[in-house]
Coordinates of C-alpha atoms in Angstrom, one line a residue:
X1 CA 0.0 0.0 0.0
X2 CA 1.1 3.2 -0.9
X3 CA 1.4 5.9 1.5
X4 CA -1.4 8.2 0.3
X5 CA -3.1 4.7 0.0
X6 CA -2.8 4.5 3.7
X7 CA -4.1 7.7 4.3
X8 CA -7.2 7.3 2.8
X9 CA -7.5 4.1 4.0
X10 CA -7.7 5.5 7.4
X11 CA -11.3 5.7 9.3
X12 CA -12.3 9.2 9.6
X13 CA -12.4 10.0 13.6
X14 CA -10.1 7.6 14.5
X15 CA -7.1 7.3 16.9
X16 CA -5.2 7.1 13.3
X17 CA -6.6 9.7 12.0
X18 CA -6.0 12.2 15.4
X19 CA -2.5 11.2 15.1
X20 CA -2.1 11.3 11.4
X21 CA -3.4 15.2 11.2
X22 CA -1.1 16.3 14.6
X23 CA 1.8 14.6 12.2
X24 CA 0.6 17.1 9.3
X25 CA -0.2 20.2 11.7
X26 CA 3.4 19.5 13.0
X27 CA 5.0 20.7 9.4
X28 CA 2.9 24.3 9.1
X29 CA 5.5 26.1 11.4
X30 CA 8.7 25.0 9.7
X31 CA 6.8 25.7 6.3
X32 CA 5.5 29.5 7.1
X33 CA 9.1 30.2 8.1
X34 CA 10.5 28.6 4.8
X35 CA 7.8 29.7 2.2
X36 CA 5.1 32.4 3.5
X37 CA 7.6 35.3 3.3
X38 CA 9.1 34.3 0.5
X39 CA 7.1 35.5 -3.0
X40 CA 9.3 33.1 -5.2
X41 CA 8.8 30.3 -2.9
X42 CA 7.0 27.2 -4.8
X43 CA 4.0 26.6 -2.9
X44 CA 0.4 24.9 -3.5
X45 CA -2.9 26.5 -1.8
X46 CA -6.1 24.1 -1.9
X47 CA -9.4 26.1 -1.1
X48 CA -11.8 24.7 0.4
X49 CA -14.5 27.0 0.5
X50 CA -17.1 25.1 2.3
X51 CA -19.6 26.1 4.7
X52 CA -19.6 23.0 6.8
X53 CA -22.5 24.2 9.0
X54 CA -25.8 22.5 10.0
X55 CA -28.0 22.0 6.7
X56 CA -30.9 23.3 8.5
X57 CA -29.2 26.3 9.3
X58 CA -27.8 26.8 5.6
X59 CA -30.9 26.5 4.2
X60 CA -32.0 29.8 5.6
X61 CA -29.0 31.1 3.7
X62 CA -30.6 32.4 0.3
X63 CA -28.3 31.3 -2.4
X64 CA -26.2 29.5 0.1
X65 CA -24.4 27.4 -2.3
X66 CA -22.8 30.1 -4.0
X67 CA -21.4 31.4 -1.0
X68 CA -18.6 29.1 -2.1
X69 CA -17.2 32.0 -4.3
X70 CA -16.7 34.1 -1.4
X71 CA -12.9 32.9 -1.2
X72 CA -12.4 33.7 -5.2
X73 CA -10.2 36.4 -3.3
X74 CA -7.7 33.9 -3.0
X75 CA -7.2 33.8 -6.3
X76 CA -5.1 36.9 -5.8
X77 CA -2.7 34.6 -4.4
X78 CA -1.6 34.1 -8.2
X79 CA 0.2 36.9 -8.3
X80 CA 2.6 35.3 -6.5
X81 CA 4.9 33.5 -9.4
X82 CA 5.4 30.1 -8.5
X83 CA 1.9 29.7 -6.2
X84 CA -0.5 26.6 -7.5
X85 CA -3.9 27.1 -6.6
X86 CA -6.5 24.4 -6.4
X87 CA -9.6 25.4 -6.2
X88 CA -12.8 23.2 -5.5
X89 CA -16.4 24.0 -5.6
X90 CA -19.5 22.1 -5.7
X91 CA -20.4 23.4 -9.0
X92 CA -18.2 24.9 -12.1
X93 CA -18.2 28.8 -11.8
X94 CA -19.1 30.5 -14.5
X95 CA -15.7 31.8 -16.8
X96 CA -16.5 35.1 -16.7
X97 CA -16.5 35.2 -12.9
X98 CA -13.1 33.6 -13.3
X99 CA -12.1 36.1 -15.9
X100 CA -13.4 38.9 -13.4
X101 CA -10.6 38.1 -10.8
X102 CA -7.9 37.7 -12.9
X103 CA -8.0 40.2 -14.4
X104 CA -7.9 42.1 -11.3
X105 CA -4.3 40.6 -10.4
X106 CA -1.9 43.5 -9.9
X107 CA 1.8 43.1 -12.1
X108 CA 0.7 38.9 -13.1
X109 CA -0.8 38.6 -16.9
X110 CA -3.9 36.6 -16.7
X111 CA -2.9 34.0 -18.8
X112 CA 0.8 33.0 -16.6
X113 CA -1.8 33.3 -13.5
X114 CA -4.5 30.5 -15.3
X115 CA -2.0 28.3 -15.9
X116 CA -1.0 28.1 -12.4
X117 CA -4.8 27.8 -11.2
X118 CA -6.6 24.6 -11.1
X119 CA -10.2 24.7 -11.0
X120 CA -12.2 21.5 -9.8
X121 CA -15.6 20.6 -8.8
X122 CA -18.3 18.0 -7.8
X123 CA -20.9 18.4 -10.5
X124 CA -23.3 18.4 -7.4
X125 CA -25.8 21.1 -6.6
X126 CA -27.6 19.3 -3.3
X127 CA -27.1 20.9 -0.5
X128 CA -24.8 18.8 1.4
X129 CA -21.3 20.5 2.5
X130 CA -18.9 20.9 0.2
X131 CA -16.0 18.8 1.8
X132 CA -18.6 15.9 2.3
X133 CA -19.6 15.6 -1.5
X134 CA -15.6 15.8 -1.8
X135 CA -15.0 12.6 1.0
X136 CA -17.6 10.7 -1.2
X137 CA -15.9 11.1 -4.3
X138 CA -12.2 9.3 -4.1
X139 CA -11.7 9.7 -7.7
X140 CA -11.9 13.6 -6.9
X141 CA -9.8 13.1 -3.7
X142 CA -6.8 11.4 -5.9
X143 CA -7.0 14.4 -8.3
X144 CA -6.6 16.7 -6.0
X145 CA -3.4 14.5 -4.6
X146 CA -2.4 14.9 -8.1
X147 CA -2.2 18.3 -9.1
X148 CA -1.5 19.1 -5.3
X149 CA 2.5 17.8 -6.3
X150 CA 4.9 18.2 -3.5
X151 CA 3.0 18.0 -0.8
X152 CA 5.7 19.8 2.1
X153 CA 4.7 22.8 0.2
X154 CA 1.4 22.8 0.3
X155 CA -1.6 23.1 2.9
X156 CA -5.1 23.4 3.0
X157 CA -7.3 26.3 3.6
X158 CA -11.0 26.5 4.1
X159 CA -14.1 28.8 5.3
X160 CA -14.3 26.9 8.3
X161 CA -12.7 23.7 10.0
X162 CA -15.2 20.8 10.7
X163 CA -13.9 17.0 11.5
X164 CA -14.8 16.7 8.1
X165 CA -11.7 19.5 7.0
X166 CA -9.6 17.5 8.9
X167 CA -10.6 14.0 7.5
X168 CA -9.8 15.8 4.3
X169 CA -6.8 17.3 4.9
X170 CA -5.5 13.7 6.2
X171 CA -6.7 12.3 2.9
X172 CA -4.4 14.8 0.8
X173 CA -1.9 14.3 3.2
X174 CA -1.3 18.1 3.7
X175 CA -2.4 20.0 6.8
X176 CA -4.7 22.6 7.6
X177 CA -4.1 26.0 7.8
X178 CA -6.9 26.4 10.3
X179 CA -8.3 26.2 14.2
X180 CA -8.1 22.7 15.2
X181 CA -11.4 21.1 15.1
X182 CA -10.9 19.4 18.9
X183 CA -11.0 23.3 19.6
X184 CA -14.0 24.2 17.8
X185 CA -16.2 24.6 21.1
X186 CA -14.6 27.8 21.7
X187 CA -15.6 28.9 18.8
X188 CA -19.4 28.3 19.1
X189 CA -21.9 31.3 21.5
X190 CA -21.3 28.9 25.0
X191 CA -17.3 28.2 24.8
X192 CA -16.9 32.0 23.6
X193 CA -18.8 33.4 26.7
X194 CA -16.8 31.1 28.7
X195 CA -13.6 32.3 27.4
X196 CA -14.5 36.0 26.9
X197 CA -15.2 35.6 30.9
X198 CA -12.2 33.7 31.7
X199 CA -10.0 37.0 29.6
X200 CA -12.1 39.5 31.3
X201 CA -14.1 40.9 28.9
X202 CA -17.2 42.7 29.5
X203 CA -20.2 40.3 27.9
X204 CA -23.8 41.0 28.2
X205 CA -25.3 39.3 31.7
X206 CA -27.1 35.5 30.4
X207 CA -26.2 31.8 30.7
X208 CA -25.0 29.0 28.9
X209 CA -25.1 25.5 27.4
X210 CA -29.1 25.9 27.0
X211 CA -30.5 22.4 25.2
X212 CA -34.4 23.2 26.0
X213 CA -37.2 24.7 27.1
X214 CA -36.7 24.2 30.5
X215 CA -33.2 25.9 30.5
X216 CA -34.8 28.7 28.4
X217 CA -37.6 29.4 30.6
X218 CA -34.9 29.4 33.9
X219 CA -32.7 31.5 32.2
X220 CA -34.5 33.9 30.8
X221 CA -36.6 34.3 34.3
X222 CA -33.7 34.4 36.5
X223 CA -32.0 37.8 33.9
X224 CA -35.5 39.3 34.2
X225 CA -35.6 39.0 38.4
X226 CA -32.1 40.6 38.3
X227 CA -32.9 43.2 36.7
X228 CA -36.5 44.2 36.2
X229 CA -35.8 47.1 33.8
X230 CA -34.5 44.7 31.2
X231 CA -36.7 44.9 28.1
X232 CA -35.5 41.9 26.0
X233 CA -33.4 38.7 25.9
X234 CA -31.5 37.2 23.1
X235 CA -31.6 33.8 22.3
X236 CA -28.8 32.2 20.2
X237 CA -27.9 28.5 18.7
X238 CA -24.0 27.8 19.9
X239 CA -23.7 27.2 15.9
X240 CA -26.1 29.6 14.9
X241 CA -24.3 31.5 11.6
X242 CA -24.7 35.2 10.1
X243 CA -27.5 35.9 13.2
X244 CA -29.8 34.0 11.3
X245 CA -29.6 31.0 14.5
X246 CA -30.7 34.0 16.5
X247 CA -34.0 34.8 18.5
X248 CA -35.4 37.9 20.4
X249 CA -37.5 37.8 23.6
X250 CA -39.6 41.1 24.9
X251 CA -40.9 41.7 28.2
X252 CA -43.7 43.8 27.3
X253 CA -46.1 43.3 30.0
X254 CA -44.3 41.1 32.3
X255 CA -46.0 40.6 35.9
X256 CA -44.2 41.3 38.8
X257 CA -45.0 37.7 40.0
X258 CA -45.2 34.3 38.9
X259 CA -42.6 35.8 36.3
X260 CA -41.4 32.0 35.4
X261 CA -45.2 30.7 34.4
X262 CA -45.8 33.9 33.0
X263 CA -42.0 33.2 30.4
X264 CA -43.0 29.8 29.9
X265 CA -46.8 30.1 28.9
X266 CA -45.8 33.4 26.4
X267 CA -42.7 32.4 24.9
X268 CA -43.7 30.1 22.5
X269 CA -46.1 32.7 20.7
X270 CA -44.0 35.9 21.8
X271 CA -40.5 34.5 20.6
X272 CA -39.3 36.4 17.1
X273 CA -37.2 34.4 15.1
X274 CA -34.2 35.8 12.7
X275 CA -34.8 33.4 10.6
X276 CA -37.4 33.3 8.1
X277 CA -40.5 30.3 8.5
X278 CA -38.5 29.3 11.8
X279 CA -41.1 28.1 14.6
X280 CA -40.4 26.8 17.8
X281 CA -40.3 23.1 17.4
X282 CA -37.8 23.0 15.3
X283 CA -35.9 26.1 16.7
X284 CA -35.9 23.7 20.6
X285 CA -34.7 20.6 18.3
X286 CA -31.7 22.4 16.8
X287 CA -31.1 23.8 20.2
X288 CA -31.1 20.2 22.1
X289 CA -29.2 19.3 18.9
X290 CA -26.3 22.1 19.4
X291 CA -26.7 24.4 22.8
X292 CA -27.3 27.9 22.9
X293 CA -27.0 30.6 25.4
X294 CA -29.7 33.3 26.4
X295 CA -28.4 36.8 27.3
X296 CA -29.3 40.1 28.0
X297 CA -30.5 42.4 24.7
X298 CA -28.1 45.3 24.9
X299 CA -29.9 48.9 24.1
X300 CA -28.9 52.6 23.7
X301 CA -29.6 55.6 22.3
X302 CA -26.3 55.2 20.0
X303 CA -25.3 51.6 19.9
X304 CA -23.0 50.3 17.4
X305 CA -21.6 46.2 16.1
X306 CA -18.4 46.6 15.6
X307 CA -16.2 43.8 15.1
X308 CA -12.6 42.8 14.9
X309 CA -10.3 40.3 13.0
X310 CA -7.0 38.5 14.4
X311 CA -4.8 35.9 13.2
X312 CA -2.6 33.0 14.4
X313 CA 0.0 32.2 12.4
X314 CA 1.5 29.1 12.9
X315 CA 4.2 30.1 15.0
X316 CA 1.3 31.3 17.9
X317 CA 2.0 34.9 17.1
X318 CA -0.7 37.1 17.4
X319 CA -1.6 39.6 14.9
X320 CA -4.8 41.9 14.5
X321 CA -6.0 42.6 10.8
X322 CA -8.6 44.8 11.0
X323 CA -12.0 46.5 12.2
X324 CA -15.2 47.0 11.1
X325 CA -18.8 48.5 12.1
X326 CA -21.1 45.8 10.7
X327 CA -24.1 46.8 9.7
X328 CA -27.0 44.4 11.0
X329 CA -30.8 44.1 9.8
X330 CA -33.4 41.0 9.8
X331 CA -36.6 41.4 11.7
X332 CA -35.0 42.3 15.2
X333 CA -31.3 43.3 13.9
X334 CA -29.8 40.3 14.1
X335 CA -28.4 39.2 11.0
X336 CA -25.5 40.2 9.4
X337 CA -25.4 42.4 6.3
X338 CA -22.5 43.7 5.4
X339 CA -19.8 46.4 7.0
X340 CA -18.0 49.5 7.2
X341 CA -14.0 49.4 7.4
X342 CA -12.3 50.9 9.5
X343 CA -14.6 50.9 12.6
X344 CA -14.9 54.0 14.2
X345 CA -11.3 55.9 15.6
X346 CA -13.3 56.6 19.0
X347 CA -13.1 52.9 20.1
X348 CA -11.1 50.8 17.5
X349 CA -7.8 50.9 19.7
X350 CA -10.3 49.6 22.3
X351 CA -11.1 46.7 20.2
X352 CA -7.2 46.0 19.5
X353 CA -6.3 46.0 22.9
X354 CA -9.6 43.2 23.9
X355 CA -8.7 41.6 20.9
X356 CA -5.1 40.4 21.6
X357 CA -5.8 39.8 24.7
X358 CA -8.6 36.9 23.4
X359 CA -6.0 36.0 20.8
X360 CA -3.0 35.5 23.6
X361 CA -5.6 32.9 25.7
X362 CA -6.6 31.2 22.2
X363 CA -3.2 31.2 20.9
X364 CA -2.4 29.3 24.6
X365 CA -4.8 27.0 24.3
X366 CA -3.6 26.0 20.2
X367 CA -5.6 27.7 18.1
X368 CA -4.8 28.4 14.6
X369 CA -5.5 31.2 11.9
X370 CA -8.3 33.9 11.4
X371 CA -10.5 35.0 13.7
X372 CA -12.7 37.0 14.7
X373 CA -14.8 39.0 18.2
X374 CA -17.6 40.6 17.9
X375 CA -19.1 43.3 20.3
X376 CA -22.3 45.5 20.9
X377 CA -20.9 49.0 21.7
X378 CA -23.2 52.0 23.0
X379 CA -22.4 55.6 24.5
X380 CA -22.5 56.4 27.8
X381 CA -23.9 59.7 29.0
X382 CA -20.4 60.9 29.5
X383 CA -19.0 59.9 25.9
X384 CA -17.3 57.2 26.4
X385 CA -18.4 53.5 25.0
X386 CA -18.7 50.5 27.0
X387 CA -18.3 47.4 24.9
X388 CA -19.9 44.0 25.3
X389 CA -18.2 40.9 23.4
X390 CA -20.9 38.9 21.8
X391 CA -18.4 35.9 20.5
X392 CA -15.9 34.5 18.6
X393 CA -15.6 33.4 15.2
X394 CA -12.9 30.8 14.5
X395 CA -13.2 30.8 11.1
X396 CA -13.2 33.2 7.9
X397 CA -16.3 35.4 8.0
X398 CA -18.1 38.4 6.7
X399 CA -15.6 41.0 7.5
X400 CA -12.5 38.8 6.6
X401 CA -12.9 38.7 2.8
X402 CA -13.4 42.2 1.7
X403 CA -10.2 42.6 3.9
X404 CA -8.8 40.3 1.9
X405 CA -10.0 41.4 -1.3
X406 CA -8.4 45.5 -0.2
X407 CA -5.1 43.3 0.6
X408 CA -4.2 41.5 -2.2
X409 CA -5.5 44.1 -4.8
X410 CA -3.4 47.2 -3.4
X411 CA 0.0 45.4 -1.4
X412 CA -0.6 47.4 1.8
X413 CA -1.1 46.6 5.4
X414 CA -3.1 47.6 8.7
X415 CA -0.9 50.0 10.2
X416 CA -2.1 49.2 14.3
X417 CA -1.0 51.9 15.6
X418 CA -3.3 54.3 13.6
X419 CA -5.8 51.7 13.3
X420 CA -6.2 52.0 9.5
X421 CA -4.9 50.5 6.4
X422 CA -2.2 51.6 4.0
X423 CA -1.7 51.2 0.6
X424 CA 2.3 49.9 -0.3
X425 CA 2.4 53.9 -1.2
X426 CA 1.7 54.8 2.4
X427 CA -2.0 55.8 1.4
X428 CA -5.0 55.1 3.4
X429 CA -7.8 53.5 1.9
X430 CA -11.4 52.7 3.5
X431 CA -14.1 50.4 2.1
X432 CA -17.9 49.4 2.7
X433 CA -19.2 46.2 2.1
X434 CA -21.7 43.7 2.0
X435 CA -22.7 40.5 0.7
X436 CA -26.5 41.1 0.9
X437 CA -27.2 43.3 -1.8
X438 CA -30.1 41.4 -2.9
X439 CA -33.5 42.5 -4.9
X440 CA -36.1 40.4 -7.4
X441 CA -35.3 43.4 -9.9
X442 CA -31.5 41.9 -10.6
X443 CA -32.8 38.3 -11.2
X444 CA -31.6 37.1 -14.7
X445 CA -28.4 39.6 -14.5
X446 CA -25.3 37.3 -15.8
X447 CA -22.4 38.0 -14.4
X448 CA -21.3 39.5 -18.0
X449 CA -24.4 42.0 -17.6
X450 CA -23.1 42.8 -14.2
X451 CA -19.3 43.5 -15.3
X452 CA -20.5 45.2 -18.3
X453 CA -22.7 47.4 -16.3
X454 CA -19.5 48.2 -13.7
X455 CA -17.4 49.3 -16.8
X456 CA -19.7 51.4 -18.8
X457 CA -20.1 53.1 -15.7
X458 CA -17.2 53.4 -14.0
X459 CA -17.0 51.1 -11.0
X460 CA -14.8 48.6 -12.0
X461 CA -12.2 48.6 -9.5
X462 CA -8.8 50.9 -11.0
X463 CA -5.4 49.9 -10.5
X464 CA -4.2 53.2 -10.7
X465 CA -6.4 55.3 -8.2
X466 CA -6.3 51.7 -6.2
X467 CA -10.2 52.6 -5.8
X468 CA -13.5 51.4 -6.9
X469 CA -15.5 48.5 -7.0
X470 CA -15.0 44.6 -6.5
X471 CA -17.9 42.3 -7.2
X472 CA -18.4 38.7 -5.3
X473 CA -21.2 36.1 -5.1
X474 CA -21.7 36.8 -8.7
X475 CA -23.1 33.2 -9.6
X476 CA -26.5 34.4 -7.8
X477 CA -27.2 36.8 -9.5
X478 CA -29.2 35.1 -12.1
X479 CA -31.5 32.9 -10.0
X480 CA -31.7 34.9 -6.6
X481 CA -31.1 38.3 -7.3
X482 CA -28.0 38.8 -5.2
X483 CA -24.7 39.6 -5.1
X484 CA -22.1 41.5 -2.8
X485 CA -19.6 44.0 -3.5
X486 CA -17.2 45.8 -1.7
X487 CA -16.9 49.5 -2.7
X488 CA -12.7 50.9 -1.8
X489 CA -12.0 54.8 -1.2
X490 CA -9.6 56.9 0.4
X491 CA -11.7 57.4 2.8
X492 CA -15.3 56.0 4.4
X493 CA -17.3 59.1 3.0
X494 CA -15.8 58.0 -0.3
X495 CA -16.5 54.4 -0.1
X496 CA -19.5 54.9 1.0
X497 CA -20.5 57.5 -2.1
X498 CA -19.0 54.5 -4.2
X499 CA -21.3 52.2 -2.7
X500 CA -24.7 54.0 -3.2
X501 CA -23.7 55.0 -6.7
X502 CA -23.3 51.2 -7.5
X503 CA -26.9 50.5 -6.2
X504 CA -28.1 53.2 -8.1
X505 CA -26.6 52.0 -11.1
X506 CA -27.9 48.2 -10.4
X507 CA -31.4 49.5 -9.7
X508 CA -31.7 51.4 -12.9
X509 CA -30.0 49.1 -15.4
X510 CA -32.6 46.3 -13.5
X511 CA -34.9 48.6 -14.8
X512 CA -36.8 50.6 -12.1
X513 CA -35.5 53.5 -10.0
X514 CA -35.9 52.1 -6.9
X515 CA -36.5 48.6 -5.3
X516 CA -37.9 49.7 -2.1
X517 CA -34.6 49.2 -0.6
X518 CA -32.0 51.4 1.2
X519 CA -28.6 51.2 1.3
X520 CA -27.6 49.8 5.0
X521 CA -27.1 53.0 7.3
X522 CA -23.1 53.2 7.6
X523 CA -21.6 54.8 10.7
X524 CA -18.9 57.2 9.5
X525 CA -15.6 58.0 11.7
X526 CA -15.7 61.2 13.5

């Protein structure tokens, strides 16, 4: 038996297996120090860009399945002159989408950048995770080993890291440049609150591990008893994703006694749900399925989301990336649409200083790569803010891709002590972005009508001025109607201008001068 024989041979969740990926983990740190700073270094990247995620909770997703473009912004990685890519989707994406980002690559021709890009996929449109409909296909498995080549230059990356990523990874017999899954608890709305406590971080007053009604009912009484001018409690799935696990209790007319009978007779008719045709059957069967917690719903007069993103390189150094002031919507605010970078300068040295210090405690503990903390921020009377961490994502998310995307397209870096980025010419440059720019007036756009449209007009994204705008989620476009974009300036009043004037343009080449939509109310620096 050959050795990658043998690895595939081996039974996923095994003793094997554990010890076979801690054997493959054990090369990333001699491999960033050889290769990652090194732009001539041979090297092969395979993405992974699967949302391995509860199927009932991706089905909420609309047009989840092309949320596998999202990570097209690797694809930047090309410019790089001896980097392989290999990237796998469920689906083929559409050429021109491929085109698109190629084309974008700064100082690499497109055509010495598509030789050096593999593209495979699944020919499976179900919704089942990506990296399962890749562990049932071993024919696709010993592709990949093929054009992988030399495999101690090569590693796996993916959206986020599931025992399934690590099955795979053990197949290919490269590792994964991502958090552990044996760690993934701290990643999920209990471990964070646990950890956020344990690093002592401010979080909103609530409980975890929740599995039913009976926890639910307990929690949420005991919050409202210790504090009776609470109005609301926030219910959330442990691997709730996006907000969309996510559920809001009120306290509108709440007796003064018999408070518990009075939570557990109301809340299964008073409880609003993110998520669209959730109910509460199935909402108590996911939650005995995966935890949750219940916490306090944080209000002010001025409250902001702001979020920020760290990484672990494989060497347990700690590094923040960015900020951001998401912008949330959904019935009751919950849900994630998009985001403003950088966050605001009143507080964003606040969230570097709480960020490194979660990173330092998950970097002791062995976590690897991106992630992120998010926090509910409001104004005191006096000015100040007072933040309350929500949780942590141990994976890629919403805010990390535009990032990304601003990153690979201009050369520059987050400079941390102004809290901003810099272009490699030392200027700054802000961006607003979202992935839920979404209306029934942009069904049957192609991605051709949609780059078209972004040249004629002038959006496409210029080298030169480094500013403009970047399109992703193109592929669902035709059937749903949505895409995202991320719209780059010098500044957030600029990107922001940029962003409007691409919805303007989509809602009149769609054909109507407005959809009955506004553009996501961006909180601008001071």
């Amino acid at each position: 038996m050959t050795s990658v024989e043998a690895l595939t041979a081996i039974e996923p969740g095994s003793p094997a297996e554990l010890e076979a990926f801690a054997n493959l983990q054990a090369r990333l740190a001699p491999m960033y120090r050889r290769i990652f700073s090194d732009r001539q270094a041979p090297r092969t990247v395979v993405v992974v860009p699967s949302l391995s995620l509860d199927l009932e909770v991706q089905a909420k997703i609309t047009g989840v399945t092309h949320y596998e473009e999202r990570m097209l912004c690797l694809l930047m990685l090309l410019r790089l002159p001896r980097t392989h890519l290999v990237y796998v989707t469920s689906q083929p994406v559409h050429p021109a989408v491929i085109d698109y980002y190629l084309h974008l690559l700064p100082g690499v021709p497109a055509r010495h950048a598509r030789e050096r890009l593999t593209l495979l996929d699944c020919a499976d449109g179900s919704p089942l995770a990506l990296t399962d409909k890749i562990l049932d296909r071993p024919r696709l498995v010993s592709r990949m080993i093929e054009v992988i080549g030399d495999p101690m230059s090569a590693h796996l990356t993916c959206f986020n890291a599931t025992s399934r990523e690590r099955t795979l990874a053990v197949q290919l017999g490269i590792p994964l440049y991502a958090c552990d899954p044996s760690l993934s608890r701290l990643g999920s709305k209990s471990g964070a609150r646990q950890l956020l406590r344990k690093s002592g971080i401010t979080i909103p007053e609530g409980s975890e591990g929740m599995r039913d009604l009976d926890d639910l009912v307990g929690a949420i009484t005991e919050l409202r008893s210790g504090d009776r001018s609470l109005n609301a409690v926030v219910i959330k799935l442990d691997d709730g994703f996006s907000g969309e696990g996510n559920a809001l209790f009120r306290f509108d007319g709440a007796p003064d006694t018999a408070l518990g009978e009075w939570v557990r007779r109301t809340l299964p008719e008073r409880i609003l749900f993110e998520a669209a045709g959730e109910s509460m059957d199935p909402y108590l069967e996911k939650l005995a399925r995966m935890g949750g917690v219940v916490e306090a719903f944080v209000d002010g007069p001025d409250k902001r989301s702001p979020s920020v993103q760290c990484r672990i390189n494989p060497v347990g150094e700690v590094e923040v990336i960015s900020t951001h002031d998401q912008a949330l919507g959904g019935p009751n605010g919950q849900v994630f649409l998009g985001a403003s970078f950088p966050a605001d300068g009143e507080y964003r040295h606040d969230l570097h200083r709480m960020a490194l210090d979660v990173g330092r405690r998950l970097a002791a503990l062995g976590v690897l790569g991106r992630f992120g903390v998010d926090f509910i921020s409001t104004r005191a009377a006096d000015g100040t803010w007072m933040h309350n961490a929500l949780e942590i994502n141990l994976r890629k998310g919403g805010t990390t891709l535009p990032f990304m995307m601003l990153e690979f397209l201009t050369d520059g870096a987050y400079d941390l002590e102004r809290g901003e980025y810099l272009t490699a010419a030392g200027q700054p440059r802000s961006y607003v972005a979202s992935d839920n720019v979404e209306s029934p007036f942009y069904r049957g756009m192609t991605p051709d009508d949609l780059i078209d449209l972004a040249v004629y007009n002038g959006l496409h994204f210029e080298a030169s001025s480094q500013a403009g705008v970047v399109f992703h989620l193109m592929g669902a476009l035709s059937r749903y109607g949505k895409l995202g974009l991320v719209a780059i300036g010098e500044d957030l009043i600029t990107a922001d201008q940029i962003y409007r004037e691409t919805l303007s343009v989509l809602d009149r080449e769609a054909g109507t001068a407005t959809t009955g939509r506004s553009p996501p109310d961006w909180r601008h620096s001071a």
